PDB file of C-alpha atoms in Angstrom:
ATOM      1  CA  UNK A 143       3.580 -70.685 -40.962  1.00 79.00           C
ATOM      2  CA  UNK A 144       2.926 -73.608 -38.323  1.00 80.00           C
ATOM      3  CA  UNK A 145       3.554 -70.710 -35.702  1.00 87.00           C
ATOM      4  CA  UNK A 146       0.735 -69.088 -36.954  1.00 89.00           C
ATOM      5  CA  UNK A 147      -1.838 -71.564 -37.517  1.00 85.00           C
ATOM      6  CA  UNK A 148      -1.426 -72.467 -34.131  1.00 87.00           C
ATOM      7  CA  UNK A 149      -1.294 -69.058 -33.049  1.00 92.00           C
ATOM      8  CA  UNK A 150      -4.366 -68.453 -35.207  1.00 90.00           C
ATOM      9  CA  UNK A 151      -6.413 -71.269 -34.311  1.00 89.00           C
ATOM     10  CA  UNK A 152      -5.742 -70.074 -30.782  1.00 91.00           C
ATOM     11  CA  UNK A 153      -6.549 -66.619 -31.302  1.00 94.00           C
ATOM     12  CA  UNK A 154      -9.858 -68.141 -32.855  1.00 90.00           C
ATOM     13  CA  UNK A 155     -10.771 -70.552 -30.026  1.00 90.00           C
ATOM     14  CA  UNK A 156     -10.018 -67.233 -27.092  1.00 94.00           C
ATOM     15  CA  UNK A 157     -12.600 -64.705 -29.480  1.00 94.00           C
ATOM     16  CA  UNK A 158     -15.406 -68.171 -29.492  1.00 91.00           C
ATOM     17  CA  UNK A 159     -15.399 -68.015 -25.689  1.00 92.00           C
ATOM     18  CA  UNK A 160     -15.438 -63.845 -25.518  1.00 94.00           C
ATOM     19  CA  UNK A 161     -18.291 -63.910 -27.760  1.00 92.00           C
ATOM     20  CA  UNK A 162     -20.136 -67.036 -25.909  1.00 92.00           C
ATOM     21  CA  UNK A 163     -19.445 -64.581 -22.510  1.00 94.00           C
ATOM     22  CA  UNK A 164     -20.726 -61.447 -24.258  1.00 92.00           C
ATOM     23  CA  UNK A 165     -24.015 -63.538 -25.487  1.00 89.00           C
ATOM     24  CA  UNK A 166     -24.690 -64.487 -21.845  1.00 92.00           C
ATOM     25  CA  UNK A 167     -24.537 -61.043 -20.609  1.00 93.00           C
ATOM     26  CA  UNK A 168     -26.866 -59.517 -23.533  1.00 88.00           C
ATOM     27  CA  UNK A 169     -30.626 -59.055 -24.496  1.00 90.00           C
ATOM     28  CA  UNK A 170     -33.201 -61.704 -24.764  1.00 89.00           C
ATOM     29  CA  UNK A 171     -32.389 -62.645 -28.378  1.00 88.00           C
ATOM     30  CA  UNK A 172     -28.757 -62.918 -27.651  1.00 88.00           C
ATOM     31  CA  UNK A 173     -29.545 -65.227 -24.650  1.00 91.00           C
ATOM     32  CA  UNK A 174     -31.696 -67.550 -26.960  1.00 91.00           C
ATOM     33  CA  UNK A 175     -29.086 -67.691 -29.239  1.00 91.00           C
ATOM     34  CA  UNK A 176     -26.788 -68.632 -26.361  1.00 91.00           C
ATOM     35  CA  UNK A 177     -29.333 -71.496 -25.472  1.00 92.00           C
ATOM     36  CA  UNK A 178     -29.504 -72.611 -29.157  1.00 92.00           C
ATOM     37  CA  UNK A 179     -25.726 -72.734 -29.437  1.00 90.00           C
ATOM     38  CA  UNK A 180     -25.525 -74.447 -25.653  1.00 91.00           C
ATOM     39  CA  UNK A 181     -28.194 -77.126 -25.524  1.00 92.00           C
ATOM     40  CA  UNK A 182     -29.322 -77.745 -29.423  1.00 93.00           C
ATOM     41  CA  UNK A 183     -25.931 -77.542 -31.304  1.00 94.00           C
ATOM     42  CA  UNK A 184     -23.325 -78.178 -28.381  1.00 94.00           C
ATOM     43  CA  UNK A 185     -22.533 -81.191 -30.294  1.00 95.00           C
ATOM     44  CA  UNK A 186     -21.354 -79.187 -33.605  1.00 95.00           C
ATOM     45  CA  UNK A 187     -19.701 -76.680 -31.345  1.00 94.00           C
ATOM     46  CA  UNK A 188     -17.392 -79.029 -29.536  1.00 95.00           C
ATOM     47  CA  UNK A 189     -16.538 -80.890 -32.645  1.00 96.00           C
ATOM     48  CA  UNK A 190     -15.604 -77.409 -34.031  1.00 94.00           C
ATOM     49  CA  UNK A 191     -13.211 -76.524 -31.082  1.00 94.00           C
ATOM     50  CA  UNK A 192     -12.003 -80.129 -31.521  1.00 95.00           C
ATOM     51  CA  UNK A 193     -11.303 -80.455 -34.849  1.00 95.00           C
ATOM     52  CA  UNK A 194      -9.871 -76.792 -34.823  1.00 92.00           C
ATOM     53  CA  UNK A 195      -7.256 -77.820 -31.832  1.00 93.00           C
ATOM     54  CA  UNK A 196      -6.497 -81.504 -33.662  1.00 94.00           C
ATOM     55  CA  UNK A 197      -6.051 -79.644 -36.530  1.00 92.00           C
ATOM     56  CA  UNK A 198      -3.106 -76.984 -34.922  1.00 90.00           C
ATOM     57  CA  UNK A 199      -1.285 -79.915 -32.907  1.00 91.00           C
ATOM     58  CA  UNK A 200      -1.444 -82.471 -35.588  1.00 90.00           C
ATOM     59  CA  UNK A 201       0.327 -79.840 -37.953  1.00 87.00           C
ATOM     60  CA  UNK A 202       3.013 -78.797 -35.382  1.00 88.00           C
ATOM     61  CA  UNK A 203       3.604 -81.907 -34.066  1.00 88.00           C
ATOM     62  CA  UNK A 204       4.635 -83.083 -37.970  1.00 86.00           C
ATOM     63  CA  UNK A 205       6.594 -79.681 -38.635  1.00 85.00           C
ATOM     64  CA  UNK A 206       8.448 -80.973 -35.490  1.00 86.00           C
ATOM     65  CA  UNK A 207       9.153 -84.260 -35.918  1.00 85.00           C
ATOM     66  CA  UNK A 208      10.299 -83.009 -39.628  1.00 83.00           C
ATOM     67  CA  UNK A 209      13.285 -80.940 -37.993  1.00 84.00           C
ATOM     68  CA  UNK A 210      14.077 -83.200 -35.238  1.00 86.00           C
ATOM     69  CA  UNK A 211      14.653 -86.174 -37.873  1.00 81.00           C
ATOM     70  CA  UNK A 212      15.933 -83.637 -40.374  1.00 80.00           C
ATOM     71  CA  UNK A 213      13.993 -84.758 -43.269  1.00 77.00           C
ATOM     72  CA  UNK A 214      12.839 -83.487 -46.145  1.00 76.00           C
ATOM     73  CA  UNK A 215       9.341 -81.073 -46.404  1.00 75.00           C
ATOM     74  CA  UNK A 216       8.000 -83.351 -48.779  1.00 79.00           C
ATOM     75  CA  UNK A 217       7.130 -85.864 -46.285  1.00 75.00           C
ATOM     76  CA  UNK A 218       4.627 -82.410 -44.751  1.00 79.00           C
ATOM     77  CA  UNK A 219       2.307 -83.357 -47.967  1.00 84.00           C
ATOM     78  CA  UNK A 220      -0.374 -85.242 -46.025  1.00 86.00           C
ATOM     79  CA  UNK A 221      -0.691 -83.991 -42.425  1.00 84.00           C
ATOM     80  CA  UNK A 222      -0.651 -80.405 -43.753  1.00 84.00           C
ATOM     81  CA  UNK A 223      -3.608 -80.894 -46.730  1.00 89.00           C
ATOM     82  CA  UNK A 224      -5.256 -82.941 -43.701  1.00 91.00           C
ATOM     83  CA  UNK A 225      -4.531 -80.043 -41.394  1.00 88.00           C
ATOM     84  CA  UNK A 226      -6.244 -77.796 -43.413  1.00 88.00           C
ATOM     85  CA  UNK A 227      -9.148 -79.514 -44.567  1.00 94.00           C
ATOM     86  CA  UNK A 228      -9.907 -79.865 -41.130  1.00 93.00           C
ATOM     87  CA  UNK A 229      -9.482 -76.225 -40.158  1.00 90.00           C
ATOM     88  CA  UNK A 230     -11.739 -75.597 -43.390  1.00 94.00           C
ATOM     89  CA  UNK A 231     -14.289 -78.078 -41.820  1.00 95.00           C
ATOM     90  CA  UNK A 232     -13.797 -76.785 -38.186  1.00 93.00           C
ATOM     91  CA  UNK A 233     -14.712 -73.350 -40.067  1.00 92.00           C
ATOM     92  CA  UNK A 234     -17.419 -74.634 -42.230  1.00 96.00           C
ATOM     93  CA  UNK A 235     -19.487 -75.871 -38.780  1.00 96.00           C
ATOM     94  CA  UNK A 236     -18.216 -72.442 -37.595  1.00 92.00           C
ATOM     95  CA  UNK A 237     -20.127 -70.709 -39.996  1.00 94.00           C
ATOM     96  CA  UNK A 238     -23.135 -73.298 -40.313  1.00 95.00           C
ATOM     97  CA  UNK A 239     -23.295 -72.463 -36.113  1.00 93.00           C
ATOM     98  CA  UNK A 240     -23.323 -68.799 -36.544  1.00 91.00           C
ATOM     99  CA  UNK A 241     -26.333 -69.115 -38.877  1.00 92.00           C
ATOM    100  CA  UNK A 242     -28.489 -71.704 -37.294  1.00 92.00           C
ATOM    101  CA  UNK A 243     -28.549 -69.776 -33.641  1.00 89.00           C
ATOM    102  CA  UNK A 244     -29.795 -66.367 -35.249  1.00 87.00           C
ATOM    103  CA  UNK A 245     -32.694 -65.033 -33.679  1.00 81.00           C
ATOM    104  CA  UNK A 246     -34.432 -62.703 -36.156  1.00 74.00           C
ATOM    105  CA  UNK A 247     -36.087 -60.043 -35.153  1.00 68.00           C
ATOM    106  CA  UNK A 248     -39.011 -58.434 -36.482  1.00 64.00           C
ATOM    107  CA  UNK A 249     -39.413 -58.873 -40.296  1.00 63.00           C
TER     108      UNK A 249
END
C-alpha cells in the first residue's frame, strides 16, 4: 500500500504540472486561470505539492524503518492517520484551487 501512495501521490503531482502546461498553451480563459493559480494562489498550490510529497515520504520512510527494526505494525498508527490526513488536506486545497481559478464564461 505504501508503494502506491507514493506511486499515487506521484502520479498526482506529474498530471498537476501536465495540466498547468496544457493551461499555458490554451484560450484566454484558460490563461487567466493559469495567472490566478500562478500569482494569486501560488501560496495554496505549493503547500499542496508540499504537503502531498511530506505526506508520501513521511509514510515510507516509517513503513521502512518498521522492517529494518523488525517491529511490530502497530507502531504505523500515527504517521499513517497523519499521512493521510495530510493527503486529505493536500486534496482538500486541491479541490478548493480548482474552484477558485474558474473563469466562467457567459451566464
Amino acid at each position: 500500500m505504501t508503494i502506491l501512495t507514493v506511486a499515487l501521490v506521484a502520479l498526482n503531482i506529474a498530471i498537476t504540472f501536465i495540466q498547468i502546461r496544457l493551461l499555458a498553451q490554451g484560450d484566454l480563459t484558460a490563461r487567466t486561470s493559469l495567472s490566478l493559480l500562478v500569482e494569486l494562489y501560488l501560496p495554496l498550490f505549493v503547500m499542496r505539492m508540499v504537503i502531498l510529497v511530506y505526506a508520501s515520504i513521511s509514510l515510507a520512510v516509517s513503513v521502512v524503518r518498521m522492517y529494518r527494526l523488525q517491529t511490530t505494525p502497530q507502531g504505523l498508527m500515527s504517521p499513517v492517520y497523519l499521512s493521510c490526513l495530510l493527503i486529505l488536506v493536500g486534496e482538500i486545497i486541491g479541490r478548493f484551487l480548482f474552484y477558485a481559478t474558474h473563469i466562467r464564461v457567459g451566464l
